[in-house]
Amino acid sequence: MIISGKELSAKLKAEMAEQVATFPAKYGRVPHLTVVLVGDDPASVSYVTGKAKASEVVGIRNTTIRRPADISEEELLGLIRDLNADDTVDGILVQLPLPGHISEPKVIEAISRDKDVDGFHPLNVAALWQKQPCILPCTPKGIIRMLKTAGVEIRGKRAVVIGRSNIVGLPVAKLLLDENATVTVAHSKTADLPSVTRQADILVVAIGRPRFVTADMVSEGAAVIDVGVNRDPVTGKLCGDVDFAAVEPKASVITPVPGGVGPMTICCLMENTIECFLKKMER
Ligand code: GUN
């Protein structure tokens, strides 16, 4: 079975739209997400456009602020300070990656924790690892949602995550652990990776290499979640980290690229924006 993140996210966004439609009467306004895009990397432009489109569908106010790639770190931090202080802004997202002269950790830390819709702020990350209330990072949250919706039992299962980034690998491993899976985090330096991945009931791949996971790496009946967004070196088309055509017949469920994890990430960003808004309104 192919898990369509596109369909699931459309359903969830429609439900959020109904909820958001009640907000003007209750709170006098709708949630407001501000997205900051530095430079004009085509992939980042496309992600930011997707976030603006989803906001429109859900009825969230979206402001996209574009700045040139040569903006100074100081100026970007100043912009974030202004957005933190702006009471009409509920969520702040700075699209990553940033140009090399700007420190990403500094920028992430500058965003007010209460407006950190990405869930990247160190205080949010710490809260996640300490099982305290926090904003869940969008991609890991979307992955768990997809598994649950597809009826995949997580409890007691063996999960293997390939990739250990702060954005996906580490937090998704933590969320799977919290769902009572037994989790192995593998990576590009893992010895005999196929013997590790073949143990997986649930395989999450976030390594950023086109068609990295081949059929021999997947056990019959595994649930396969492909977080990769790559360009096929031959065709130039979008492709995942999993050789979909080869792995799909073995998997019990699998996510496609495009139309899998990506739309769920944006959907969870909408959820997080509403969550930040409601927390503020109910304070
Ligand atoms: N770049 C790639 N994915 C993400 C994301 O989820 N959030 C931000 N801010 N930048 C990204």
PDB file of C-alpha atoms and ligand atoms in Angstrom:
ATOM      1  CA  MET A   1       0.000   0.000   0.000  1.00  0.00           C
ATOM      2  CA  ILE A   2       1.253   3.418  -0.927  1.00  0.00           C
ATOM      3  CA  ILE A   3       0.686   6.010   1.830  1.00  0.00           C
ATOM      4  CA  SER A   4      -0.310   9.224   0.102  1.00  0.00           C
ATOM      5  CA  GLY A   5       0.905  12.145   2.168  1.00  0.00           C
ATOM      6  CA  LYS A   6      -0.772  14.339  -0.389  1.00  0.00           C
ATOM      7  CA  GLU A   7      -4.232  12.878   0.304  1.00  0.00           C
ATOM      8  CA  LEU A   8      -3.805  12.695   4.068  1.00  0.00           C
ATOM      9  CA  SER A   9      -2.518  16.254   4.253  1.00  0.00           C
ATOM     10  CA  ALA A  10      -5.421  17.492   2.076  1.00  0.00           C
ATOM     11  CA  LYS A  11      -7.877  15.913   4.516  1.00  0.00           C
ATOM     12  CA  LEU A  12      -6.115  17.330   7.574  1.00  0.00           C
ATOM     13  CA  LYS A  13      -5.823  20.796   6.003  1.00  0.00           C
ATOM     14  CA  ALA A  14      -9.560  20.787   5.243  1.00  0.00           C
ATOM     15  CA  GLU A  15     -10.254  19.988   8.911  1.00  0.00           C
ATOM     16  CA  MET A  16      -7.890  22.768  10.015  1.00  0.00           C
ATOM     17  CA  ALA A  17      -9.606  25.204   7.622  1.00  0.00           C
ATOM     18  CA  GLU A  18     -12.912  24.546   9.392  1.00  0.00           C
ATOM     19  CA  GLN A  19     -11.277  25.145  12.757  1.00  0.00           C
ATOM     20  CA  VAL A  20      -9.498  28.336  11.614  1.00  0.00           C
ATOM     21  CA  ALA A  21     -12.772  29.699  10.170  1.00  0.00           C
ATOM     22  CA  THR A  22     -14.122  29.882  13.736  1.00  0.00           C
ATOM     23  CA  PHE A  23     -11.153  31.950  14.996  1.00  0.00           C
ATOM     24  CA  PRO A  24     -12.121  35.490  13.863  1.00  0.00           C
ATOM     25  CA  ALA A  25     -15.344  35.312  15.897  1.00  0.00           C
ATOM     26  CA  LYS A  26     -13.541  33.804  18.900  1.00  0.00           C
ATOM     27  CA  TYR A  27     -10.221  35.622  18.859  1.00  0.00           C
ATOM     28  CA  GLY A  28     -10.659  38.525  16.456  1.00  0.00           C
ATOM     29  CA  ARG A  29      -8.145  37.243  13.902  1.00  0.00           C
ATOM     30  CA  VAL A  30      -6.578  34.199  12.238  1.00  0.00           C
ATOM     31  CA  PRO A  31      -3.088  32.752  12.969  1.00  0.00           C
ATOM     32  CA  HIS A  32      -0.176  34.470  11.236  1.00  0.00           C
ATOM     33  CA  LEU A  33       2.874  32.599   9.961  1.00  0.00           C
ATOM     34  CA  THR A  34       5.938  34.534   8.837  1.00  0.00           C
ATOM     35  CA  VAL A  35       8.434  32.733   6.629  1.00  0.00           C
ATOM     36  CA  VAL A  36      11.876  34.216   6.037  1.00  0.00           C
ATOM     37  CA  LEU A  37      13.690  33.201   2.861  1.00  0.00           C
ATOM     38  CA  VAL A  38      17.316  34.257   2.414  1.00  0.00           C
ATOM     39  CA  GLY A  39      18.642  34.056  -1.140  1.00  0.00           C
ATOM     40  CA  ASP A  40      17.033  32.339  -4.103  1.00  0.00           C
ATOM     41  CA  ASP A  41      17.981  28.666  -3.946  1.00  0.00           C
ATOM     42  CA  PRO A  42      15.328  27.025  -6.194  1.00  0.00           C
ATOM     43  CA  ALA A  43      14.551  24.203  -3.724  1.00  0.00           C
ATOM     44  CA  SER A  44      14.073  26.695  -0.871  1.00  0.00           C
ATOM     45  CA  VAL A  45      11.911  28.944  -3.071  1.00  0.00           C
ATOM     46  CA  SER A  46       9.752  25.932  -3.900  1.00  0.00           C
ATOM     47  CA  TYR A  47       9.405  24.887  -0.228  1.00  0.00           C
ATOM     48  CA  VAL A  48       8.493  28.422   0.809  1.00  0.00           C
ATOM     49  CA  THR A  49       5.911  28.648  -1.975  1.00  0.00           C
ATOM     50  CA  GLY A  50       4.398  25.366  -0.743  1.00  0.00           C
ATOM     51  CA  LYS A  51       4.128  26.793   2.762  1.00  0.00           C
ATOM     52  CA  ALA A  52       2.359  29.913   1.467  1.00  0.00           C
ATOM     53  CA  LYS A  53      -0.085  27.822  -0.602  1.00  0.00           C
ATOM     54  CA  ALA A  54      -0.912  25.555   2.338  1.00  0.00           C
ATOM     55  CA  SER A  55      -1.489  28.616   4.542  1.00  0.00           C
ATOM     56  CA  GLU A  56      -3.985  29.900   2.003  1.00  0.00           C
ATOM     57  CA  VAL A  57      -5.852  26.560   1.974  1.00  0.00           C
ATOM     58  CA  VAL A  58      -6.026  26.465   5.778  1.00  0.00           C
ATOM     59  CA  GLY A  59      -6.936  30.160   6.071  1.00  0.00           C
ATOM     60  CA  ILE A  60      -3.764  31.110   7.906  1.00  0.00           C
ATOM     61  CA  ARG A  61      -2.266  34.517   7.173  1.00  0.00           C
ATOM     62  CA  ASN A  62       1.152  34.057   5.560  1.00  0.00           C
ATOM     63  CA  THR A  63       3.862  36.649   5.136  1.00  0.00           C
ATOM     64  CA  THR A  64       6.933  35.604   3.213  1.00  0.00           C
ATOM     65  CA  ILE A  65       9.876  37.933   3.767  1.00  0.00           C
ATOM     66  CA  ARG A  66      12.632  37.645   1.182  1.00  0.00           C
ATOM     67  CA  ARG A  67      16.131  38.890   1.806  1.00  0.00           C
ATOM     68  CA  PRO A  68      19.193  38.737  -0.473  1.00  0.00           C
ATOM     69  CA  ALA A  69      21.813  35.991   0.020  1.00  0.00           C
ATOM     70  CA  ASP A  70      24.360  38.612   1.126  1.00  0.00           C
ATOM     71  CA  ILE A  71      22.283  39.903   4.055  1.00  0.00           C
ATOM     72  CA  SER A  72      24.513  40.167   7.135  1.00  0.00           C
ATOM     73  CA  GLU A  73      23.961  37.883  10.099  1.00  0.00           C
ATOM     74  CA  GLU A  74      23.371  40.936  12.263  1.00  0.00           C
ATOM     75  CA  GLU A  75      20.652  42.226   9.968  1.00  0.00           C
ATOM     76  CA  LEU A  76      18.904  38.839   9.863  1.00  0.00           C
ATOM     77  CA  LEU A  77      19.049  38.576  13.661  1.00  0.00           C
ATOM     78  CA  GLY A  78      17.574  42.085  13.834  1.00  0.00           C
ATOM     79  CA  LEU A  79      14.695  41.033  11.577  1.00  0.00           C
ATOM     80  CA  ILE A  80      14.013  38.034  13.831  1.00  0.00           C
ATOM     81  CA  ARG A  81      14.059  40.262  16.924  1.00  0.00           C
ATOM     82  CA  ASP A  82      11.449  42.500  15.271  1.00  0.00           C
ATOM     83  CA  LEU A  83       9.256  39.504  14.422  1.00  0.00           C
ATOM     84  CA  ASN A  84       9.600  38.180  17.982  1.00  0.00           C
ATOM     85  CA  ALA A  85       8.357  41.514  19.301  1.00  0.00           C
ATOM     86  CA  ASP A  86       5.503  41.755  16.777  1.00  0.00           C
ATOM     87  CA  ASP A  87       2.320  40.680  18.562  1.00  0.00           C
ATOM     88  CA  THR A  88       0.540  40.016  15.270  1.00  0.00           C
ATOM     89  CA  VAL A  89       3.049  37.258  14.360  1.00  0.00           C
ATOM     90  CA  ASP A  90       2.348  33.799  15.816  1.00  0.00           C
ATOM     91  CA  GLY A  91       4.893  31.670  13.982  1.00  0.00           C
ATOM     92  CA  ILE A  92       8.375  32.401  12.608  1.00  0.00           C
ATOM     93  CA  LEU A  93      10.159  30.061  10.216  1.00  0.00           C
ATOM     94  CA  VAL A  94      13.551  30.799   8.699  1.00  0.00           C
ATOM     95  CA  GLN A  95      14.040  28.534   5.696  1.00  0.00           C
ATOM     96  CA  LEU A  96      17.209  26.447   5.911  1.00  0.00           C
ATOM     97  CA  PRO A  97      19.909  26.096   4.720  1.00  0.00           C
ATOM     98  CA  LEU A  98      21.274  29.613   5.171  1.00  0.00           C
ATOM     99  CA  PRO A  99      24.296  31.048   3.325  1.00  0.00           C
ATOM    100  CA  GLY A 100      27.630  29.987   4.838  1.00  0.00           C
ATOM    101  CA  HIS A 101      28.421  33.354   6.457  1.00  0.00           C
ATOM    102  CA  ILE A 102      25.325  33.113   8.676  1.00  0.00           C
ATOM    103  CA  SER A 103      25.333  30.848  11.734  1.00  0.00           C
ATOM    104  CA  GLU A 104      22.259  28.599  11.609  1.00  0.00           C
ATOM    105  CA  PRO A 105      22.388  27.759  15.340  1.00  0.00           C
ATOM    106  CA  LYS A 106      22.497  31.479  16.182  1.00  0.00           C
ATOM    107  CA  VAL A 107      19.493  32.179  13.948  1.00  0.00           C
ATOM    108  CA  ILE A 108      17.500  29.237  15.308  1.00  0.00           C
ATOM    109  CA  GLU A 109      18.228  30.289  18.874  1.00  0.00           C
ATOM    110  CA  ALA A 110      17.165  33.872  18.131  1.00  0.00           C
ATOM    111  CA  ILE A 111      13.614  32.831  17.268  1.00  0.00           C
ATOM    112  CA  SER A 112      11.301  33.159  20.262  1.00  0.00           C
ATOM    113  CA  ARG A 113      10.557  29.698  21.604  1.00  0.00           C
ATOM    114  CA  ASP A 114       6.825  30.458  21.584  1.00  0.00           C
ATOM    115  CA  LYS A 115       6.934  31.229  17.850  1.00  0.00           C
ATOM    116  CA  ASP A 116       9.243  28.385  16.862  1.00  0.00           C
ATOM    117  CA  VAL A 117       6.830  26.539  14.537  1.00  0.00           C
ATOM    118  CA  ASP A 118       9.695  24.360  13.229  1.00  0.00           C
ATOM    119  CA  GLY A 119      10.443  23.020  16.713  1.00  0.00           C
ATOM    120  CA  PHE A 120      14.155  23.674  16.125  1.00  0.00           C
ATOM    121  CA  HIS A 121      14.903  25.964  19.100  1.00  0.00           C
ATOM    122  CA  PRO A 122      17.296  24.324  21.616  1.00  0.00           C
ATOM    123  CA  LEU A 123      14.703  24.734  24.367  1.00  0.00           C
ATOM    124  CA  ASN A 124      12.125  22.926  22.224  1.00  0.00           C
ATOM    125  CA  VAL A 125      14.619  20.188  21.374  1.00  0.00           C
ATOM    126  CA  ALA A 126      15.534  19.795  25.046  1.00  0.00           C
ATOM    127  CA  ALA A 127      11.853  19.618  25.992  1.00  0.00           C
ATOM    128  CA  LEU A 128      11.288  16.913  23.364  1.00  0.00           C
ATOM    129  CA  TRP A 129      14.138  14.771  24.728  1.00  0.00           C
ATOM    130  CA  GLN A 130      12.886  15.275  28.282  1.00  0.00           C
ATOM    131  CA  LYS A 131       9.285  14.354  27.394  1.00  0.00           C
ATOM    132  CA  GLN A 132       8.101  17.833  28.332  1.00  0.00           C
ATOM    133  CA  PRO A 133       5.410  19.757  26.422  1.00  0.00           C
ATOM    134  CA  CYS A 134       6.987  21.128  23.240  1.00  0.00           C
ATOM    135  CA  ILE A 135       6.419  21.991  19.618  1.00  0.00           C
ATOM    136  CA  LEU A 136       7.144  18.819  17.655  1.00  0.00           C
ATOM    137  CA  PRO A 137       9.361  19.207  14.585  1.00  0.00           C
ATOM    138  CA  CYS A 138       7.189  19.004  11.465  1.00  0.00           C
ATOM    139  CA  THR A 139       8.742  16.154   9.474  1.00  0.00           C
ATOM    140  CA  PRO A 140       9.052  13.676  12.370  1.00  0.00           C
ATOM    141  CA  LYS A 141       5.530  14.562  13.519  1.00  0.00           C
ATOM    142  CA  GLY A 142       4.212  14.004   9.987  1.00  0.00           C
ATOM    143  CA  ILE A 143       5.967  10.631   9.743  1.00  0.00           C
ATOM    144  CA  ILE A 144       4.393   9.318  12.963  1.00  0.00           C
ATOM    145  CA  ARG A 145       1.007  10.593  11.788  1.00  0.00           C
ATOM    146  CA  MET A 146       1.366   8.737   8.468  1.00  0.00           C
ATOM    147  CA  LEU A 147       2.369   5.481  10.151  1.00  0.00           C
ATOM    148  CA  LYS A 148      -0.569   5.665  12.543  1.00  0.00           C
ATOM    149  CA  THR A 149      -3.043   6.553   9.812  1.00  0.00           C
ATOM    150  CA  ALA A 150      -1.818   3.620   7.728  1.00  0.00           C
ATOM    151  CA  GLY A 151      -2.506   1.346  10.708  1.00  0.00           C
ATOM    152  CA  VAL A 152       1.166   0.494  11.272  1.00  0.00           C
ATOM    153  CA  GLU A 153       1.707  -0.750  14.817  1.00  0.00           C
ATOM    154  CA  ILE A 154       4.815   0.982  16.235  1.00  0.00           C
ATOM    155  CA  ARG A 155       4.823  -0.411  19.763  1.00  0.00           C
ATOM    156  CA  GLY A 156       7.240  -3.292  20.203  1.00  0.00           C
ATOM    157  CA  LYS A 157       8.474  -3.057  16.603  1.00  0.00           C
ATOM    158  CA  ARG A 158      12.040  -2.687  15.391  1.00  0.00           C
ATOM    159  CA  ALA A 159      12.593   0.659  13.743  1.00  0.00           C
ATOM    160  CA  VAL A 160      15.724   1.596  11.834  1.00  0.00           C
ATOM    161  CA  VAL A 161      16.346   5.249  10.975  1.00  0.00           C
ATOM    162  CA  ILE A 162      19.024   5.980   8.382  1.00  0.00           C
ATOM    163  CA  GLY A 163      20.279   9.520   9.017  1.00  0.00           C
ATOM    164  CA  ARG A 164      21.049  11.437  12.197  1.00  0.00           C
ATOM    165  CA  SER A 165      20.298  15.062  11.356  1.00  0.00           C
ATOM    166  CA  ASN A 166      18.815  17.465  13.878  1.00  0.00           C
ATOM    167  CA  ILE A 167      15.888  18.120  11.532  1.00  0.00           C
ATOM    168  CA  VAL A 168      14.777  14.543  10.815  1.00  0.00           C
ATOM    169  CA  GLY A 169      16.910  11.556  11.885  1.00  0.00           C
ATOM    170  CA  LEU A 170      17.394  12.277  15.581  1.00  0.00           C
ATOM    171  CA  PRO A 171      13.906  13.611  16.381  1.00  0.00           C
ATOM    172  CA  VAL A 172      12.106  10.880  14.398  1.00  0.00           C
ATOM    173  CA  ALA A 173      14.160   8.269  16.297  1.00  0.00           C
ATOM    174  CA  LYS A 174      13.059   9.887  19.557  1.00  0.00           C
ATOM    175  CA  LEU A 175       9.377   9.959  18.559  1.00  0.00           C
ATOM    176  CA  LEU A 176       9.528   6.278  17.515  1.00  0.00           C
ATOM    177  CA  LEU A 177      11.151   5.467  20.851  1.00  0.00           C
ATOM    178  CA  ASP A 178       8.349   7.333  22.635  1.00  0.00           C
ATOM    179  CA  GLU A 179       5.879   5.138  20.713  1.00  0.00           C
ATOM    180  CA  ASN A 180       7.681   2.132  22.224  1.00  0.00           C
ATOM    181  CA  ALA A 181       9.565   0.979  19.151  1.00  0.00           C
ATOM    182  CA  THR A 182      13.105  -0.329  19.591  1.00  0.00           C
ATOM    183  CA  VAL A 183      15.149   2.090  17.543  1.00  0.00           C
ATOM    184  CA  THR A 184      18.477   1.820  15.747  1.00  0.00           C
ATOM    185  CA  VAL A 185      19.972   4.960  14.252  1.00  0.00           C
ATOM    186  CA  ALA A 186      22.156   4.090  11.267  1.00  0.00           C
ATOM    187  CA  HIS A 187      24.090   6.376   8.954  1.00  0.00           C
ATOM    188  CA  SER A 188      26.516   6.504   6.063  1.00  0.00           C
ATOM    189  CA  LYS A 189      29.309   5.019   8.188  1.00  0.00           C
ATOM    190  CA  THR A 190      27.290   2.105   9.570  1.00  0.00           C
ATOM    191  CA  ALA A 191      29.113  -1.155   8.829  1.00  0.00           C
ATOM    192  CA  ASP A 192      27.120  -3.653   6.752  1.00  0.00           C
ATOM    193  CA  LEU A 193      24.090  -1.380   6.599  1.00  0.00           C
ATOM    194  CA  PRO A 194      21.915  -3.907   4.676  1.00  0.00           C
ATOM    195  CA  SER A 195      22.172  -6.397   7.544  1.00  0.00           C
ATOM    196  CA  VAL A 196      20.937  -3.659   9.889  1.00  0.00           C
ATOM    197  CA  THR A 197      18.108  -2.378   7.687  1.00  0.00           C
ATOM    198  CA  ARG A 198      16.880  -5.933   6.982  1.00  0.00           C
ATOM    199  CA  GLN A 199      16.032  -6.141  10.707  1.00  0.00           C
ATOM    200  CA  ALA A 200      13.604  -3.248  10.408  1.00  0.00           C
ATOM    201  CA  ASP A 201       9.836  -3.558  10.714  1.00  0.00           C
ATOM    202  CA  ILE A 202       9.798   0.195  10.166  1.00  0.00           C
ATOM    203  CA  LEU A 203      12.505   1.778   8.016  1.00  0.00           C
ATOM    204  CA  VAL A 204      12.847   5.565   7.880  1.00  0.00           C
ATOM    205  CA  VAL A 205      15.349   6.874   5.363  1.00  0.00           C
ATOM    206  CA  ALA A 206      16.661  10.428   5.565  1.00  0.00           C
ATOM    207  CA  ILE A 207      20.138  10.346   4.092  1.00  0.00           C
ATOM    208  CA  GLY A 208      19.696  12.496   0.989  1.00  0.00           C
ATOM    209  CA  ARG A 209      21.060  10.104  -1.633  1.00  0.00           C
ATOM    210  CA  PRO A 210      19.000   9.168  -4.671  1.00  0.00           C
ATOM    211  CA  ARG A 211      17.785   5.520  -4.585  1.00  0.00           C
ATOM    212  CA  PHE A 212      20.169   4.677  -1.733  1.00  0.00           C
ATOM    213  CA  VAL A 213      17.905   1.957  -0.346  1.00  0.00           C
ATOM    214  CA  THR A 214      17.703  -1.039  -2.652  1.00  0.00           C
ATOM    215  CA  ALA A 215      15.405  -4.078  -2.472  1.00  0.00           C
ATOM    216  CA  ASP A 216      18.027  -6.265  -0.767  1.00  0.00           C
ATOM    217  CA  MET A 217      18.075  -3.833   2.194  1.00  0.00           C
ATOM    218  CA  VAL A 218      14.383  -4.243   3.008  1.00  0.00           C
ATOM    219  CA  SER A 219      12.672  -7.170   4.661  1.00  0.00           C
ATOM    220  CA  GLU A 220       9.367  -8.519   3.371  1.00  0.00           C
ATOM    221  CA  GLY A 221       6.457  -6.609   4.930  1.00  0.00           C
ATOM    222  CA  ALA A 222       8.445  -3.635   6.260  1.00  0.00           C
ATOM    223  CA  ALA A 223       6.900  -0.166   6.460  1.00  0.00           C
ATOM    224  CA  VAL A 224       9.169   2.163   4.479  1.00  0.00           C
ATOM    225  CA  ILE A 225       9.188   5.933   4.974  1.00  0.00           C
ATOM    226  CA  ASP A 226      11.213   7.878   2.415  1.00  0.00           C
ATOM    227  CA  VAL A 227      12.217  11.366   3.563  1.00  0.00           C
ATOM    228  CA  GLY A 228      14.612  11.967   0.661  1.00  0.00           C
ATOM    229  CA  VAL A 229      14.147  14.797  -1.789  1.00  0.00           C
ATOM    230  CA  ASN A 230      16.758  14.390  -4.507  1.00  0.00           C
ATOM    231  CA  ARG A 231      17.202  15.043  -8.171  1.00  0.00           C
ATOM    232  CA  ASP A 232      17.678  11.889 -10.202  1.00  0.00           C
ATOM    233  CA  PRO A 233      21.191  12.240 -11.644  1.00  0.00           C
ATOM    234  CA  VAL A 234      20.022  10.840 -14.997  1.00  0.00           C
ATOM    235  CA  THR A 235      16.505  12.192 -15.560  1.00  0.00           C
ATOM    236  CA  GLY A 236      16.740  15.278 -13.329  1.00  0.00           C
ATOM    237  CA  LYS A 237      13.341  14.374 -11.872  1.00  0.00           C
ATOM    238  CA  LEU A 238      12.520  14.460  -8.149  1.00  0.00           C
ATOM    239  CA  CYS A 239      13.264  11.144  -6.461  1.00  0.00           C
ATOM    240  CA  GLY A 240      13.573   9.764  -2.956  1.00  0.00           C
ATOM    241  CA  ASP A 241      16.272   7.937  -0.989  1.00  0.00           C
ATOM    242  CA  VAL A 242      14.491   4.646  -1.734  1.00  0.00           C
ATOM    243  CA  ASP A 243      14.432   2.788  -5.035  1.00  0.00           C
ATOM    244  CA  PHE A 244      10.636   2.914  -5.065  1.00  0.00           C
ATOM    245  CA  ALA A 245      10.006   0.563  -8.000  1.00  0.00           C
ATOM    246  CA  ALA A 246      12.238  -2.141  -6.515  1.00  0.00           C
ATOM    247  CA  VAL A 247      11.200  -1.774  -2.851  1.00  0.00           C
ATOM    248  CA  GLU A 248       7.452  -1.199  -3.231  1.00  0.00           C
ATOM    249  CA  PRO A 249       6.625  -4.886  -3.951  1.00  0.00           C
ATOM    250  CA  LYS A 250       8.338  -5.964  -0.697  1.00  0.00           C
ATOM    251  CA  ALA A 251       6.977  -3.249   1.582  1.00  0.00           C
ATOM    252  CA  SER A 252       3.679  -3.491   3.465  1.00  0.00           C
ATOM    253  CA  VAL A 253       3.396   0.278   3.190  1.00  0.00           C
ATOM    254  CA  ILE A 254       5.663   2.824   1.526  1.00  0.00           C
ATOM    255  CA  THR A 255       5.654   6.587   0.985  1.00  0.00           C
ATOM    256  CA  PRO A 256       6.241   7.996  -2.509  1.00  0.00           C
ATOM    257  CA  VAL A 257       8.445  10.939  -3.488  1.00  0.00           C
ATOM    258  CA  PRO A 258       6.971  13.369  -4.330  1.00  0.00           C
ATOM    259  CA  GLY A 259       3.607  13.240  -2.560  1.00  0.00           C
ATOM    260  CA  GLY A 260       4.667  11.421   0.615  1.00  0.00           C
ATOM    261  CA  VAL A 261       6.453  12.951   3.591  1.00  0.00           C
ATOM    262  CA  GLY A 262       6.812  16.432   2.017  1.00  0.00           C
ATOM    263  CA  PRO A 263       3.122  17.407   2.108  1.00  0.00           C
ATOM    264  CA  MET A 264       2.847  16.035   5.657  1.00  0.00           C
ATOM    265  CA  THR A 265       5.720  18.277   6.800  1.00  0.00           C
ATOM    266  CA  ILE A 266       3.861  21.343   5.547  1.00  0.00           C
ATOM    267  CA  CYS A 267       0.605  20.082   7.051  1.00  0.00           C
ATOM    268  CA  CYS A 268       2.257  19.749  10.472  1.00  0.00           C
ATOM    269  CA  LEU A 269       3.698  23.249  10.066  1.00  0.00           C
ATOM    270  CA  MET A 270       0.108  24.498   9.723  1.00  0.00           C
ATOM    271  CA  GLU A 271      -0.820  22.555  12.868  1.00  0.00           C
ATOM    272  CA  ASN A 272       2.115  24.010  14.772  1.00  0.00           C
ATOM    273  CA  THR A 273       1.175  27.536  13.706  1.00  0.00           C
ATOM    274  CA  ILE A 274      -2.365  27.013  14.998  1.00  0.00           C
ATOM    275  CA  GLU A 275      -0.915  25.535  18.208  1.00  0.00           C
ATOM    276  CA  CYS A 276       1.309  28.595  18.796  1.00  0.00           C
ATOM    277  CA  PHE A 277      -1.620  30.913  18.036  1.00  0.00           C
ATOM    278  CA  LEU A 278      -3.977  29.120  20.437  1.00  0.00           C
ATOM    279  CA  LYS A 279      -1.362  29.026  23.185  1.00  0.00           C
ATOM    280  CA  LYS A 280      -0.976  32.780  22.880  1.00  0.00           C
ATOM    281  CA  MET A 281      -4.738  33.425  22.752  1.00  0.00           C
ATOM    282  CA  GLU A 282      -5.382  31.233  25.761  1.00  0.00           C
ATOM    283  CA  ARG A 283      -2.597  32.735  27.856  1.00  0.00           C
TER     284      ARG A 283
HETATM  285  N1  GUN B   1      14.745  23.194   5.053  1.00  0.00           N
HETATM  286  C1  GUN B   1      14.395  21.923   4.762  1.00  0.00           C
HETATM  287  N2  GUN B   1      13.420  21.503   5.589  1.00  0.00           N
HETATM  288  C2  GUN B   1      13.165  22.522   6.429  1.00  0.00           C
HETATM  289  C3  GUN B   1      12.239  22.697   7.503  1.00  0.00           C
HETATM  290  O1  GUN B   1      11.469  21.809   7.883  1.00  0.00           O
HETATM  291  N3  GUN B   1      12.259  23.915   8.108  1.00  0.00           N
HETATM  292  C4  GUN B   1      13.111  24.905   7.729  1.00  0.00           C
HETATM  293  N4  GUN B   1      13.061  26.048   8.392  1.00  0.00           N
HETATM  294  N5  GUN B   1      13.974  24.771   6.736  1.00  0.00           N
HETATM  295  C5  GUN B   1      13.991  23.590   6.100  1.00  0.00           C
END
